[in-house]
Amino acid sequence: MRIIGLTGGIASGKSTVSKELQALGAVIIDADKIAWRLAEPGGAIWQEYYDRYGDVVINDDNSLNRRAVAERVFADKSELKWMNEMAHPLIRAELVNKVKALSAQEDDLAEEMIVVLDVPLLFESKWQILANETWLVYTTYDLQVARLKSRNNMNREEAEQRIDSQMSMEEKRSMADFIIENTGTREELLKDVHHLWNRLVKK
Ligand code: ATP
């Protein structure tokens, strides 16, 4: 088994890359999906938010009001810190369990497998030690803002607030083993992904 730590910045193109890797045969473990599941009613993260913010972040059907949570968490650095310190260990434990379950499969299956840990905050959380190598989907600040404006309907200020709450792309760039440039077309992006994949399967 080889484990790739795939990361990026918000709206840098990581999901596009992850989908392509899945189509090529990688097994994807998606940290956002894990987080999402833990934030469903009764989940460990759901409980933490309820304990901290109370009814105001819970909808009538008991689901988490994610917008209300985001307003609190992203508006205040100390809340963001609390959220990270609360959620990361819970997500990490799930992620490690999933890798363990995969490696417990039959020998040849597990040996051939390429597992991609799709983790937005791979470097911030220092989870790169869980992977054999790290890949960064890189793009410029201006493109991140433009994609957030069109994809998430954010205004410039909201987009910049989200981007600035993460480690800068330049710092991530200095930490990654491989950089996937996503400053051109989608086709160029996918070509880069295939190139890295081929290198991996030929090893
Ligand atoms: P997040 O972590 O914020 O969910 P992400 O890094 O997974 O984002 P994607 O969802 O893959 O990023 O891409 C962000 C948006 O930009 C999407 O709407 C996607 O279709 C678009 N996009 C990504 N790469 C390109 C590209 N090279 N050309 C045009 N659009 C792109």
Short mmCIF file of N, CA and C in Angstrom, two decimals, residues 98-184:
data_model
loop_
_atom_site.label_atom_id
_atom_site.label_comp_id
_atom_site.label_asym_id
_atom_site.label_seq_id
_atom_site.Cartn_x
_atom_site.Cartn_y
_atom_site.Cartn_z
N LYS A 98 -9.77 3.90 9.13
CA LYS A 98 -10.09 3.51 7.75
C LYS A 98 -8.85 2.94 7.06
N VAL A 99 -7.69 3.55 7.28
CA VAL A 99 -6.46 3.03 6.68
C VAL A 99 -6.18 1.63 7.23
N LYS A 100 -6.36 1.48 8.52
CA LYS A 100 -6.11 0.16 9.16
C LYS A 100 -7.03 -0.90 8.57
N ALA A 101 -8.30 -0.54 8.37
CA ALA A 101 -9.26 -1.50 7.81
C ALA A 101 -8.84 -1.90 6.40
N LEU A 102 -8.35 -0.94 5.62
CA LEU A 102 -7.92 -1.26 4.25
C LEU A 102 -6.68 -2.15 4.26
N SER A 103 -5.76 -1.86 5.15
CA SER A 103 -4.52 -2.65 5.15
C SER A 103 -4.74 -4.05 5.72
N ALA A 104 -5.89 -4.25 6.36
CA ALA A 104 -6.20 -5.58 6.89
C ALA A 104 -6.81 -6.49 5.82
N GLN A 105 -7.01 -5.92 4.61
CA GLN A 105 -7.55 -6.76 3.52
C GLN A 105 -6.51 -7.78 3.08
N GLU A 106 -6.92 -8.66 2.17
CA GLU A 106 -6.00 -9.69 1.68
C GLU A 106 -4.66 -9.08 1.27
N ASP A 107 -3.60 -9.83 1.46
CA ASP A 107 -2.26 -9.33 1.24
C ASP A 107 -2.03 -8.64 -0.09
N ASP A 108 -2.35 -9.36 -1.22
CA ASP A 108 -2.01 -8.74 -2.52
C ASP A 108 -2.87 -7.52 -2.80
N LEU A 109 -4.11 -7.57 -2.35
CA LEU A 109 -4.97 -6.39 -2.54
C LEU A 109 -4.39 -5.18 -1.81
N ALA A 110 -4.06 -5.39 -0.56
CA ALA A 110 -3.56 -4.29 0.26
C ALA A 110 -2.21 -3.79 -0.26
N GLU A 111 -1.39 -4.71 -0.76
CA GLU A 111 -0.05 -4.35 -1.22
C GLU A 111 -0.10 -3.42 -2.44
N GLU A 112 -1.02 -3.73 -3.37
CA GLU A 112 -1.13 -2.97 -4.63
C GLU A 112 -1.83 -1.63 -4.45
N MET A 113 -2.54 -1.51 -3.36
CA MET A 113 -3.47 -0.39 -3.22
C MET A 113 -2.77 0.97 -3.12
N ILE A 114 -3.37 1.95 -3.80
CA ILE A 114 -2.92 3.33 -3.62
C ILE A 114 -4.05 4.09 -2.92
N VAL A 115 -3.73 4.54 -1.73
CA VAL A 115 -4.74 5.21 -0.91
C VAL A 115 -4.43 6.71 -0.91
N VAL A 116 -5.47 7.49 -1.15
CA VAL A 116 -5.30 8.94 -1.14
C VAL A 116 -6.03 9.50 0.08
N LEU A 117 -5.27 10.14 0.93
CA LEU A 117 -5.89 10.85 2.05
C LEU A 117 -6.18 12.26 1.56
N ASP A 118 -7.43 12.56 1.36
CA ASP A 118 -7.86 13.85 0.82
C ASP A 118 -8.13 14.76 2.03
N VAL A 119 -7.16 15.61 2.33
CA VAL A 119 -7.23 16.37 3.59
C VAL A 119 -6.90 17.85 3.35
N PRO A 120 -7.90 18.72 3.43
CA PRO A 120 -7.63 20.14 3.20
C PRO A 120 -6.54 20.70 4.13
N LEU A 121 -6.58 20.29 5.39
CA LEU A 121 -5.64 20.87 6.37
C LEU A 121 -4.52 19.88 6.72
N LEU A 122 -4.02 19.19 5.71
CA LEU A 122 -2.99 18.17 5.95
C LEU A 122 -1.78 18.75 6.69
N PHE A 123 -1.27 19.87 6.20
CA PHE A 123 -0.05 20.44 6.80
C PHE A 123 -0.36 21.18 8.11
N GLU A 124 -1.49 21.89 8.12
CA GLU A 124 -1.86 22.62 9.34
C GLU A 124 -2.00 21.64 10.51
N SER A 125 -2.52 20.45 10.22
CA SER A 125 -2.76 19.47 11.28
C SER A 125 -1.56 18.55 11.51
N LYS A 126 -0.54 18.74 10.68
CA LYS A 126 0.68 17.90 10.75
C LYS A 126 0.36 16.42 10.53
N TRP A 127 -0.55 16.16 9.62
CA TRP A 127 -0.92 14.77 9.32
C TRP A 127 -0.10 14.19 8.19
N GLN A 128 0.87 14.94 7.69
CA GLN A 128 1.66 14.40 6.58
C GLN A 128 2.42 13.15 7.01
N ILE A 129 2.60 12.98 8.31
CA ILE A 129 3.28 11.75 8.77
C ILE A 129 2.44 10.50 8.52
N LEU A 130 1.17 10.68 8.23
CA LEU A 130 0.32 9.52 7.94
C LEU A 130 0.50 9.03 6.50
N ALA A 131 1.20 9.83 5.68
CA ALA A 131 1.33 9.51 4.26
C ALA A 131 2.78 9.22 3.88
N ASN A 132 2.97 8.47 2.77
CA ASN A 132 4.32 8.22 2.27
C ASN A 132 4.85 9.43 1.51
N GLU A 133 3.94 10.16 0.85
CA GLU A 133 4.34 11.38 0.16
C GLU A 133 3.15 12.32 0.08
N THR A 134 3.44 13.60 -0.14
CA THR A 134 2.35 14.58 -0.16
C THR A 134 2.27 15.27 -1.52
N TRP A 135 1.04 15.52 -1.96
CA TRP A 135 0.79 16.23 -3.22
C TRP A 135 -0.04 17.47 -2.88
N LEU A 136 0.40 18.60 -3.43
CA LEU A 136 -0.35 19.84 -3.22
C LEU A 136 -0.97 20.31 -4.53
N VAL A 137 -2.27 20.55 -4.50
CA VAL A 137 -2.92 21.19 -5.65
C VAL A 137 -2.81 22.70 -5.42
N TYR A 138 -2.00 23.31 -6.27
CA TYR A 138 -1.64 24.72 -6.06
C TYR A 138 -2.39 25.62 -7.02
N THR A 139 -2.83 26.75 -6.51
CA THR A 139 -3.32 27.80 -7.40
C THR A 139 -3.03 29.16 -6.78
N THR A 140 -3.26 30.22 -7.53
CA THR A 140 -2.94 31.55 -7.00
C THR A 140 -4.08 32.07 -6.12
N TYR A 141 -3.76 33.05 -5.30
CA TYR A 141 -4.74 33.68 -4.41
C TYR A 141 -5.91 34.24 -5.22
N ASP A 142 -5.57 34.92 -6.32
CA ASP A 142 -6.62 35.55 -7.13
C ASP A 142 -7.58 34.52 -7.73
N LEU A 143 -7.03 33.40 -8.14
CA LEU A 143 -7.90 32.35 -8.70
C LEU A 143 -8.76 31.73 -7.59
N GLN A 144 -8.20 31.59 -6.40
CA GLN A 144 -9.01 31.08 -5.28
C GLN A 144 -10.20 32.01 -5.03
N VAL A 145 -9.92 33.31 -4.99
CA VAL A 145 -11.00 34.28 -4.75
C VAL A 145 -12.05 34.16 -5.86
N ALA A 146 -11.60 34.12 -7.11
CA ALA A 146 -12.54 34.05 -8.24
C ALA A 146 -13.39 32.79 -8.16
N ARG A 147 -12.78 31.65 -7.82
CA ARG A 147 -13.55 30.41 -7.76
C ARG A 147 -14.54 30.43 -6.60
N LEU A 148 -14.13 31.01 -5.47
CA LEU A 148 -15.07 31.08 -4.34
C LEU A 148 -16.24 32.00 -4.66
N LYS A 149 -15.96 33.07 -5.40
CA LYS A 149 -17.04 33.98 -5.77
C LYS A 149 -18.04 33.27 -6.69
N SER A 150 -17.53 32.53 -7.65
CA SER A 150 -18.48 31.90 -8.58
C SER A 150 -19.06 30.60 -8.01
N ARG A 151 -18.26 29.79 -7.33
CA ARG A 151 -18.78 28.51 -6.83
C ARG A 151 -19.64 28.68 -5.58
N ASN A 152 -19.18 29.53 -4.64
CA ASN A 152 -19.87 29.62 -3.35
C ASN A 152 -20.68 30.90 -3.17
N ASN A 153 -20.76 31.69 -4.25
CA ASN A 153 -21.50 32.95 -4.16
C ASN A 153 -21.02 33.87 -3.05
N MET A 154 -19.72 33.81 -2.76
CA MET A 154 -19.19 34.68 -1.71
C MET A 154 -18.83 36.03 -2.31
N ASN A 155 -18.82 37.07 -1.47
CA ASN A 155 -18.25 38.32 -1.95
C ASN A 155 -16.73 38.27 -1.67
N ARG A 156 -16.01 39.28 -2.16
CA ARG A 156 -14.54 39.24 -2.03
C ARG A 156 -14.10 39.13 -0.57
N GLU A 157 -14.78 39.90 0.30
CA GLU A 157 -14.37 39.92 1.71
C GLU A 157 -14.52 38.54 2.36
N GLU A 158 -15.66 37.90 2.10
CA GLU A 158 -15.89 36.55 2.66
C GLU A 158 -14.86 35.56 2.12
N ALA A 159 -14.59 35.68 0.83
CA ALA A 159 -13.63 34.77 0.20
C ALA A 159 -12.24 34.95 0.83
N GLU A 160 -11.84 36.19 0.99
CA GLU A 160 -10.50 36.45 1.56
C GLU A 160 -10.42 35.99 3.01
N GLN A 161 -11.52 36.16 3.75
CA GLN A 161 -11.55 35.73 5.15
C GLN A 161 -11.32 34.21 5.24
N ARG A 162 -11.98 33.47 4.35
CA ARG A 162 -11.82 32.01 4.33
C ARG A 162 -10.39 31.62 3.96
N ILE A 163 -9.87 32.25 2.92
CA ILE A 163 -8.53 31.89 2.45
C ILE A 163 -7.49 32.22 3.52
N ASP A 164 -7.65 33.40 4.14
CA ASP A 164 -6.66 33.85 5.12
C ASP A 164 -6.71 33.05 6.41
N SER A 165 -7.80 32.29 6.62
CA SER A 165 -7.87 31.47 7.85
C SER A 165 -7.04 30.20 7.71
N GLN A 166 -6.53 29.95 6.49
CA GLN A 166 -5.70 28.75 6.27
C GLN A 166 -4.23 29.16 6.10
N MET A 167 -3.37 28.17 6.21
CA MET A 167 -1.95 28.39 5.91
C MET A 167 -1.83 28.86 4.45
N SER A 168 -0.89 29.76 4.16
CA SER A 168 -0.81 30.27 2.79
C SER A 168 -0.38 29.17 1.82
N MET A 169 -0.80 29.32 0.59
CA MET A 169 -0.43 28.34 -0.44
C MET A 169 1.08 28.29 -0.62
N GLU A 170 1.74 29.44 -0.43
CA GLU A 170 3.19 29.46 -0.64
C GLU A 170 3.89 28.62 0.44
N GLU A 171 3.39 28.70 1.66
CA GLU A 171 3.99 27.90 2.74
C GLU A 171 3.74 26.42 2.48
N LYS A 172 2.51 26.09 2.05
CA LYS A 172 2.21 24.68 1.75
C LYS A 172 3.11 24.19 0.63
N ARG A 173 3.34 25.07 -0.32
CA ARG A 173 4.17 24.71 -1.47
C ARG A 173 5.56 24.27 -1.03
N SER A 174 6.07 24.96 0.00
CA SER A 174 7.43 24.64 0.47
C SER A 174 7.45 23.31 1.24
N MET A 175 6.27 22.83 1.65
CA MET A 175 6.23 21.59 2.45
C MET A 175 5.89 20.34 1.64
N ALA A 176 5.32 20.53 0.45
CA ALA A 176 4.81 19.37 -0.31
C ALA A 176 5.92 18.66 -1.08
N ASP A 177 5.75 17.35 -1.27
CA ASP A 177 6.72 16.59 -2.08
C ASP A 177 6.50 16.85 -3.57
N PHE A 178 5.22 16.95 -3.99
CA PHE A 178 4.91 17.18 -5.39
C PHE A 178 3.86 18.28 -5.49
N ILE A 179 4.03 19.12 -6.52
CA ILE A 179 3.08 20.23 -6.72
C ILE A 179 2.30 19.96 -8.00
N ILE A 180 0.98 20.05 -7.90
CA ILE A 180 0.13 19.98 -9.09
C ILE A 180 -0.34 21.41 -9.35
N GLU A 181 0.14 21.98 -10.45
CA GLU A 181 -0.20 23.38 -10.74
C GLU A 181 -1.63 23.42 -11.28
N ASN A 182 -2.48 24.20 -10.65
CA ASN A 182 -3.83 24.37 -11.20
C ASN A 182 -4.09 25.84 -11.48
N THR A 183 -3.30 26.34 -12.43
CA THR A 183 -3.47 27.74 -12.81
C THR A 183 -3.86 27.85 -14.29
N GLY A 184 -4.04 26.69 -14.91
CA GLY A 184 -4.42 26.69 -16.33
C GLY A 184 -5.80 26.08 -16.51
#
